Amino acid sequence: MPAPAPTTDGTAELIPFSRLVRERSSGSHRDSEGAGFMHGLLRGEATRDDYIALVSQHWAVYEALEGAEPAMREVPLVAPFLSPALTRLPALEADLAFLLGDDWRTRLQLVPATVEYAARIREVAATWPAGYIAHHYTRYLGDLSGGLHIGRVIGRQFGFETNGIGFYLFDQIADPAAFKDAYRAQLDAAPWSADEQQRVVDEVLRAYAFNTRIFEQLGARAAAA
């Protein structure tokens, strides 16, 4: 449902919700992308262990997000957003097996913000479908945007072709831009009131805040090692 916004002549312009959420979260998005840990990783200043730590956090977040999908498919509001082409958990598990070995589950070291992030995703999945969509949107559209670039950079840095960076490869999505446009159209079609839209925006901001805290805690842990 479009949201009204004032124009220069005092009338109201209807802004698609997908544009509204992008605009209102752009600052938080930049803060998250610019966190020191990610900045160092993308500049070639991080180690293989730093990258493994990042993949480990991703696994915990997506285990919560995708673990809720079977129940979410039964929710009419959420079902249109779900696509097997987005599924990341099998790729993350293959990446961790490649990076850490078959016993990777016993070697995961999660930072507190990751544990809290995963718990929040499970909470909204159980109680508030629109909140689940907020986290789904934040993760997957980010993966199809900056995530594709991150995968290329990491691949060059550590000599990975597919093993180790499967998380960043979307083999079932031939045109990421078109897929994102279709996803945003689903956001625009959601029958949310203005108050509910604001709640969703706030939850997107919360997701970015979790992400930033994860990067900060990973950076602090790496500095202390």
PDB file of C-alpha atoms in Angstrom:
ATOM      1  CA  MET A   1       0.000   0.000   0.000  1.00  0.00           C
ATOM      2  CA  PRO A   2       1.567   3.325  -1.032  1.00  0.00           C
ATOM      3  CA  ALA A   3       2.356   5.823   1.721  1.00  0.00           C
ATOM      4  CA  PRO A   4       1.556   9.540   1.392  1.00  0.00           C
ATOM      5  CA  ALA A   5       4.381  12.065   1.407  1.00  0.00           C
ATOM      6  CA  PRO A   6       4.126  15.869   1.138  1.00  0.00           C
ATOM      7  CA  THR A   7       5.126  17.580  -2.093  1.00  0.00           C
ATOM      8  CA  THR A   8       6.290  21.145  -2.694  1.00  0.00           C
ATOM      9  CA  ASP A   9       2.762  22.293  -3.581  1.00  0.00           C
ATOM     10  CA  GLY A  10       1.297  20.909  -0.348  1.00  0.00           C
ATOM     11  CA  THR A  11      -0.396  17.897  -1.933  1.00  0.00           C
ATOM     12  CA  ALA A  12       0.427  14.312  -1.020  1.00  0.00           C
ATOM     13  CA  GLU A  13       2.434  12.031  -3.305  1.00  0.00           C
ATOM     14  CA  LEU A  14       1.841   8.312  -2.867  1.00  0.00           C
ATOM     15  CA  ILE A  15       5.198   6.579  -2.396  1.00  0.00           C
ATOM     16  CA  PRO A  16       5.436   2.811  -2.942  1.00  0.00           C
ATOM     17  CA  PHE A  17       6.264   1.091   0.322  1.00  0.00           C
ATOM     18  CA  SER A  18       9.341  -0.595  -1.161  1.00  0.00           C
ATOM     19  CA  ARG A  19      10.787   2.839  -1.924  1.00  0.00           C
ATOM     20  CA  LEU A  20       9.816   4.116   1.507  1.00  0.00           C
ATOM     21  CA  VAL A  21      11.553   1.289   3.337  1.00  0.00           C
ATOM     22  CA  ARG A  22      14.694   1.706   1.197  1.00  0.00           C
ATOM     23  CA  GLU A  23      14.846   5.432   1.867  1.00  0.00           C
ATOM     24  CA  ARG A  24      14.231   5.153   5.594  1.00  0.00           C
ATOM     25  CA  SER A  25      16.781   2.373   6.044  1.00  0.00           C
ATOM     26  CA  SER A  26      19.513   3.707   3.754  1.00  0.00           C
ATOM     27  CA  GLY A  27      21.523   5.242   6.584  1.00  0.00           C
ATOM     28  CA  SER A  28      21.433   2.059   8.647  1.00  0.00           C
ATOM     29  CA  HIS A  29      22.385   0.085   5.548  1.00  0.00           C
ATOM     30  CA  ARG A  30      25.450   2.263   4.992  1.00  0.00           C
ATOM     31  CA  ASP A  31      26.437   1.997   8.650  1.00  0.00           C
ATOM     32  CA  SER A  32      26.245  -1.784   8.492  1.00  0.00           C
ATOM     33  CA  GLU A  33      28.213  -2.051   5.246  1.00  0.00           C
ATOM     34  CA  GLY A  34      30.815   0.383   6.558  1.00  0.00           C
ATOM     35  CA  ALA A  35      31.479  -1.484   9.806  1.00  0.00           C
ATOM     36  CA  GLY A  36      35.202  -1.945  10.355  1.00  0.00           C
ATOM     37  CA  PHE A  37      35.169  -5.738  10.132  1.00  0.00           C
ATOM     38  CA  MET A  38      33.506  -5.811   6.707  1.00  0.00           C
ATOM     39  CA  HIS A  39      35.560  -2.870   5.494  1.00  0.00           C
ATOM     40  CA  GLY A  40      38.744  -4.745   6.344  1.00  0.00           C
ATOM     41  CA  LEU A  41      37.511  -7.962   4.782  1.00  0.00           C
ATOM     42  CA  LEU A  42      36.684  -6.251   1.505  1.00  0.00           C
ATOM     43  CA  ARG A  43      40.017  -4.412   1.472  1.00  0.00           C
ATOM     44  CA  GLY A  44      41.957  -7.658   1.776  1.00  0.00           C
ATOM     45  CA  GLU A  45      43.040  -6.895   5.336  1.00  0.00           C
ATOM     46  CA  ALA A  46      41.255  -9.810   7.033  1.00  0.00           C
ATOM     47  CA  THR A  47      42.306 -13.433   7.402  1.00  0.00           C
ATOM     48  CA  ARG A  48      40.733 -16.684   6.343  1.00  0.00           C
ATOM     49  CA  ASP A  49      39.731 -17.188   9.984  1.00  0.00           C
ATOM     50  CA  ASP A  50      37.923 -13.844   9.910  1.00  0.00           C
ATOM     51  CA  TYR A  51      35.972 -14.989   6.886  1.00  0.00           C
ATOM     52  CA  ILE A  52      35.134 -18.322   8.527  1.00  0.00           C
ATOM     53  CA  ALA A  53      33.832 -16.403  11.533  1.00  0.00           C
ATOM     54  CA  LEU A  54      31.528 -14.411   9.254  1.00  0.00           C
ATOM     55  CA  VAL A  55      30.209 -17.536   7.527  1.00  0.00           C
ATOM     56  CA  SER A  56      29.507 -19.049  10.951  1.00  0.00           C
ATOM     57  CA  GLN A  57      27.332 -16.082  11.936  1.00  0.00           C
ATOM     58  CA  HIS A  58      25.504 -16.267   8.624  1.00  0.00           C
ATOM     59  CA  TRP A  59      24.677 -19.912   9.234  1.00  0.00           C
ATOM     60  CA  ALA A  60      23.040 -19.162  12.587  1.00  0.00           C
ATOM     61  CA  VAL A  61      20.956 -16.317  11.136  1.00  0.00           C
ATOM     62  CA  TYR A  62      19.772 -18.294   8.118  1.00  0.00           C
ATOM     63  CA  GLU A  63      19.090 -21.390  10.202  1.00  0.00           C
ATOM     64  CA  ALA A  64      16.575 -19.263  12.107  1.00  0.00           C
ATOM     65  CA  LEU A  65      15.176 -17.578   8.995  1.00  0.00           C
ATOM     66  CA  GLU A  66      14.801 -20.674   6.844  1.00  0.00           C
ATOM     67  CA  GLY A  67      13.876 -22.922   9.744  1.00  0.00           C
ATOM     68  CA  ALA A  68      10.668 -20.905  10.013  1.00  0.00           C
ATOM     69  CA  GLU A  69       9.777 -21.252   6.331  1.00  0.00           C
ATOM     70  CA  PRO A  70       7.607 -24.402   6.553  1.00  0.00           C
ATOM     71  CA  ALA A  71       5.255 -22.639   8.965  1.00  0.00           C
ATOM     72  CA  MET A  72       5.453 -19.367   7.037  1.00  0.00           C
ATOM     73  CA  ARG A  73       4.289 -21.061   3.814  1.00  0.00           C
ATOM     74  CA  GLU A  74       0.939 -21.523   5.500  1.00  0.00           C
ATOM     75  CA  VAL A  75       0.591 -17.764   6.127  1.00  0.00           C
ATOM     76  CA  PRO A  76      -1.039 -16.062   3.100  1.00  0.00           C
ATOM     77  CA  LEU A  77       0.710 -12.755   3.780  1.00  0.00           C
ATOM     78  CA  VAL A  78       4.176 -14.353   3.794  1.00  0.00           C
ATOM     79  CA  ALA A  79       3.889 -17.130   1.222  1.00  0.00           C
ATOM     80  CA  PRO A  80       4.353 -14.896  -1.886  1.00  0.00           C
ATOM     81  CA  PHE A  81       7.767 -13.777  -0.608  1.00  0.00           C
ATOM     82  CA  LEU A  82       9.142 -17.295  -0.216  1.00  0.00           C
ATOM     83  CA  SER A  83      11.126 -18.845  -3.044  1.00  0.00           C
ATOM     84  CA  PRO A  84      13.390 -21.914  -3.122  1.00  0.00           C
ATOM     85  CA  ALA A  85      15.722 -19.891  -5.346  1.00  0.00           C
ATOM     86  CA  LEU A  86      16.636 -17.810  -2.292  1.00  0.00           C
ATOM     87  CA  THR A  87      17.465 -20.717   0.033  1.00  0.00           C
ATOM     88  CA  ARG A  88      20.953 -20.247   1.492  1.00  0.00           C
ATOM     89  CA  LEU A  89      21.280 -22.807   4.284  1.00  0.00           C
ATOM     90  CA  PRO A  90      22.518 -25.788   2.205  1.00  0.00           C
ATOM     91  CA  ALA A  91      25.159 -23.564   0.582  1.00  0.00           C
ATOM     92  CA  LEU A  92      26.280 -22.237   3.970  1.00  0.00           C
ATOM     93  CA  GLU A  93      26.598 -25.752   5.330  1.00  0.00           C
ATOM     94  CA  ALA A  94      28.644 -26.807   2.300  1.00  0.00           C
ATOM     95  CA  ASP A  95      30.844 -23.725   2.733  1.00  0.00           C
ATOM     96  CA  LEU A  96      31.443 -24.530   6.399  1.00  0.00           C
ATOM     97  CA  ALA A  97      32.255 -28.171   5.620  1.00  0.00           C
ATOM     98  CA  PHE A  98      34.809 -26.952   3.074  1.00  0.00           C
ATOM     99  CA  LEU A  99      36.271 -24.318   5.400  1.00  0.00           C
ATOM    100  CA  LEU A 100      36.199 -26.194   8.725  1.00  0.00           C
ATOM    101  CA  GLY A 101      35.690 -29.869   7.932  1.00  0.00           C
ATOM    102  CA  ASP A 102      32.870 -32.300   8.543  1.00  0.00           C
ATOM    103  CA  ASP A 103      32.803 -31.459  12.255  1.00  0.00           C
ATOM    104  CA  TRP A 104      32.021 -27.809  11.557  1.00  0.00           C
ATOM    105  CA  ARG A 105      28.954 -27.797  13.804  1.00  0.00           C
ATOM    106  CA  THR A 106      31.127 -28.400  16.853  1.00  0.00           C
ATOM    107  CA  ARG A 107      33.491 -25.586  15.868  1.00  0.00           C
ATOM    108  CA  LEU A 108      31.065 -22.702  15.399  1.00  0.00           C
ATOM    109  CA  GLN A 109      31.831 -19.670  17.543  1.00  0.00           C
ATOM    110  CA  LEU A 110      28.901 -17.293  17.581  1.00  0.00           C
ATOM    111  CA  VAL A 111      29.096 -13.756  18.934  1.00  0.00           C
ATOM    112  CA  PRO A 112      26.291 -12.609  21.293  1.00  0.00           C
ATOM    113  CA  ALA A 113      24.649 -10.366  18.686  1.00  0.00           C
ATOM    114  CA  THR A 114      24.217 -13.342  16.362  1.00  0.00           C
ATOM    115  CA  VAL A 115      22.460 -15.343  19.052  1.00  0.00           C
ATOM    116  CA  GLU A 116      20.164 -12.384  19.772  1.00  0.00           C
ATOM    117  CA  TYR A 117      19.501 -11.804  16.059  1.00  0.00           C
ATOM    118  CA  ALA A 118      18.508 -15.430  15.482  1.00  0.00           C
ATOM    119  CA  ALA A 119      16.273 -15.339  18.562  1.00  0.00           C
ATOM    120  CA  ARG A 120      14.513 -12.220  17.277  1.00  0.00           C
ATOM    121  CA  ILE A 121      13.845 -13.841  13.902  1.00  0.00           C
ATOM    122  CA  ARG A 122      12.300 -16.870  15.626  1.00  0.00           C
ATOM    123  CA  GLU A 123      10.236 -14.592  17.834  1.00  0.00           C
ATOM    124  CA  VAL A 124       8.666 -12.628  14.979  1.00  0.00           C
ATOM    125  CA  ALA A 125       8.180 -15.785  12.926  1.00  0.00           C
ATOM    126  CA  ALA A 126       6.077 -17.169  15.758  1.00  0.00           C
ATOM    127  CA  THR A 127       4.144 -14.020  16.584  1.00  0.00           C
ATOM    128  CA  TRP A 128       4.191 -11.407  13.788  1.00  0.00           C
ATOM    129  CA  PRO A 129       4.301 -12.425  10.090  1.00  0.00           C
ATOM    130  CA  ALA A 130       5.026  -8.896   8.854  1.00  0.00           C
ATOM    131  CA  GLY A 131       8.058  -8.782  11.145  1.00  0.00           C
ATOM    132  CA  TYR A 132       9.310 -11.995   9.574  1.00  0.00           C
ATOM    133  CA  ILE A 133       8.973 -10.364   6.145  1.00  0.00           C
ATOM    134  CA  ALA A 134      11.056  -7.425   7.408  1.00  0.00           C
ATOM    135  CA  HIS A 135      13.953  -9.767   8.203  1.00  0.00           C
ATOM    136  CA  HIS A 136      13.429 -11.809   5.027  1.00  0.00           C
ATOM    137  CA  TYR A 137      13.568  -8.629   2.941  1.00  0.00           C
ATOM    138  CA  THR A 138      16.648  -7.273   4.729  1.00  0.00           C
ATOM    139  CA  ARG A 139      18.657 -10.459   4.315  1.00  0.00           C
ATOM    140  CA  TYR A 140      17.784 -11.666   0.839  1.00  0.00           C
ATOM    141  CA  LEU A 141      17.604  -8.407  -1.043  1.00  0.00           C
ATOM    142  CA  GLY A 142      20.929  -7.507   0.536  1.00  0.00           C
ATOM    143  CA  ASP A 143      22.323 -10.850  -0.641  1.00  0.00           C
ATOM    144  CA  LEU A 144      21.153 -10.114  -4.178  1.00  0.00           C
ATOM    145  CA  SER A 145      22.725  -6.644  -4.086  1.00  0.00           C
ATOM    146  CA  GLY A 146      25.980  -6.101  -2.219  1.00  0.00           C
ATOM    147  CA  GLY A 147      26.280  -9.788  -1.394  1.00  0.00           C
ATOM    148  CA  LEU A 148      27.064 -10.684  -4.995  1.00  0.00           C
ATOM    149  CA  HIS A 149      29.955  -8.211  -4.978  1.00  0.00           C
ATOM    150  CA  ILE A 150      31.213  -9.496  -1.625  1.00  0.00           C
ATOM    151  CA  GLY A 151      31.290 -13.034  -3.001  1.00  0.00           C
ATOM    152  CA  ARG A 152      33.441 -11.976  -5.946  1.00  0.00           C
ATOM    153  CA  VAL A 153      35.866 -10.096  -3.700  1.00  0.00           C
ATOM    154  CA  ILE A 154      36.176 -12.977  -1.233  1.00  0.00           C
ATOM    155  CA  GLY A 155      36.662 -15.446  -4.062  1.00  0.00           C
ATOM    156  CA  ARG A 156      39.581 -13.463  -5.466  1.00  0.00           C
ATOM    157  CA  GLN A 157      41.093 -12.821  -2.050  1.00  0.00           C
ATOM    158  CA  PHE A 158      41.179 -16.428  -0.910  1.00  0.00           C
ATOM    159  CA  GLY A 159      41.318 -18.219  -4.252  1.00  0.00           C
ATOM    160  CA  PHE A 160      37.809 -19.677  -4.027  1.00  0.00           C
ATOM    161  CA  GLU A 161      35.874 -20.511  -7.187  1.00  0.00           C
ATOM    162  CA  THR A 162      32.679 -22.036  -5.816  1.00  0.00           C
ATOM    163  CA  ASN A 163      33.695 -23.968  -2.698  1.00  0.00           C
ATOM    164  CA  GLY A 164      33.726 -21.604   0.260  1.00  0.00           C
ATOM    165  CA  ILE A 165      31.560 -18.936  -1.366  1.00  0.00           C
ATOM    166  CA  GLY A 166      28.469 -20.932  -2.295  1.00  0.00           C
ATOM    167  CA  PHE A 167      26.412 -18.664  -0.046  1.00  0.00           C
ATOM    168  CA  TYR A 168      26.932 -15.815  -2.514  1.00  0.00           C
ATOM    169  CA  LEU A 169      26.019 -17.812  -5.635  1.00  0.00           C
ATOM    170  CA  PHE A 170      22.393 -17.729  -6.746  1.00  0.00           C
ATOM    171  CA  ASP A 171      22.380 -20.269  -9.557  1.00  0.00           C
ATOM    172  CA  GLN A 172      18.586 -20.303  -9.804  1.00  0.00           C
ATOM    173  CA  ILE A 173      18.258 -16.541 -10.257  1.00  0.00           C
ATOM    174  CA  ALA A 174      19.325 -15.527 -13.765  1.00  0.00           C
ATOM    175  CA  ASP A 175      18.392 -11.858 -13.367  1.00  0.00           C
ATOM    176  CA  PRO A 176      18.834 -10.545  -9.798  1.00  0.00           C
ATOM    177  CA  ALA A 177      17.536  -7.087 -10.719  1.00  0.00           C
ATOM    178  CA  ALA A 178      14.284  -8.485 -12.101  1.00  0.00           C
ATOM    179  CA  PHE A 179      13.901 -10.758  -9.081  1.00  0.00           C
ATOM    180  CA  LYS A 180      14.330  -7.806  -6.718  1.00  0.00           C
ATOM    181  CA  ASP A 181      11.790  -5.765  -8.688  1.00  0.00           C
ATOM    182  CA  ALA A 182       9.242  -8.577  -8.355  1.00  0.00           C
ATOM    183  CA  TYR A 183       9.971  -8.854  -4.634  1.00  0.00           C
ATOM    184  CA  ARG A 184       9.482  -5.123  -4.135  1.00  0.00           C
ATOM    185  CA  ALA A 185       6.182  -5.346  -6.012  1.00  0.00           C
ATOM    186  CA  GLN A 186       5.083  -7.910  -3.423  1.00  0.00           C
ATOM    187  CA  LEU A 187       6.022  -5.431  -0.681  1.00  0.00           C
ATOM    188  CA  ASP A 188       3.991  -2.717  -2.376  1.00  0.00           C
ATOM    189  CA  ALA A 189       0.989  -5.051  -2.616  1.00  0.00           C
ATOM    190  CA  ALA A 190       1.017  -6.009   1.069  1.00  0.00           C
ATOM    191  CA  PRO A 191      -2.212  -4.766   2.721  1.00  0.00           C
ATOM    192  CA  TRP A 192      -0.523  -2.927   5.575  1.00  0.00           C
ATOM    193  CA  SER A 193      -1.829   0.188   7.271  1.00  0.00           C
ATOM    194  CA  ALA A 194       0.494   3.163   7.731  1.00  0.00           C
ATOM    195  CA  ASP A 195       1.101   2.098  11.335  1.00  0.00           C
ATOM    196  CA  GLU A 196       1.984  -1.436  10.287  1.00  0.00           C
ATOM    197  CA  GLN A 197       4.282  -0.131   7.580  1.00  0.00           C
ATOM    198  CA  GLN A 198       6.114   1.885  10.214  1.00  0.00           C
ATOM    199  CA  ARG A 199       6.466  -1.204  12.382  1.00  0.00           C
ATOM    200  CA  VAL A 200       7.967  -3.062   9.425  1.00  0.00           C
ATOM    201  CA  VAL A 201      10.406  -0.230   8.745  1.00  0.00           C
ATOM    202  CA  ASP A 202      11.404  -0.243  12.411  1.00  0.00           C
ATOM    203  CA  GLU A 203      12.027  -3.988  12.223  1.00  0.00           C
ATOM    204  CA  VAL A 204      14.190  -3.562   9.124  1.00  0.00           C
ATOM    205  CA  LEU A 205      16.215  -0.982  11.072  1.00  0.00           C
ATOM    206  CA  ARG A 206      16.460  -3.469  13.927  1.00  0.00           C
ATOM    207  CA  ALA A 207      17.808  -6.096  11.525  1.00  0.00           C
ATOM    208  CA  TYR A 208      20.484  -3.701  10.287  1.00  0.00           C
ATOM    209  CA  ALA A 209      21.389  -2.852  13.881  1.00  0.00           C
ATOM    210  CA  PHE A 210      21.867  -6.539  14.669  1.00  0.00           C
ATOM    211  CA  ASN A 211      24.028  -6.892  11.591  1.00  0.00           C
ATOM    212  CA  THR A 212      26.183  -3.916  12.572  1.00  0.00           C
ATOM    213  CA  ARG A 213      26.628  -5.267  16.100  1.00  0.00           C
ATOM    214  CA  ILE A 214      27.713  -8.636  14.687  1.00  0.00           C
ATOM    215  CA  PHE A 215      30.406  -6.927  12.636  1.00  0.00           C
ATOM    216  CA  GLU A 216      31.525  -4.868  15.624  1.00  0.00           C
ATOM    217  CA  GLN A 217      31.771  -7.939  17.838  1.00  0.00           C
ATOM    218  CA  LEU A 218      33.606  -9.924  15.177  1.00  0.00           C
ATOM    219  CA  GLY A 219      36.040  -7.045  14.787  1.00  0.00           C
ATOM    220  CA  ALA A 220      36.620  -6.829  18.534  1.00  0.00           C
ATOM    221  CA  ARG A 221      37.167 -10.560  18.762  1.00  0.00           C
ATOM    222  CA  ALA A 222      39.632 -10.536  15.864  1.00  0.00           C
ATOM    223  CA  ALA A 223      41.533  -7.627  17.425  1.00  0.00           C
ATOM    224  CA  ALA A 224      41.816  -9.484  20.719  1.00  0.00           C
ATOM    225  CA  ALA A 225      43.009 -12.734  19.138  1.00  0.00           C
TER     226      ALA A 225
END
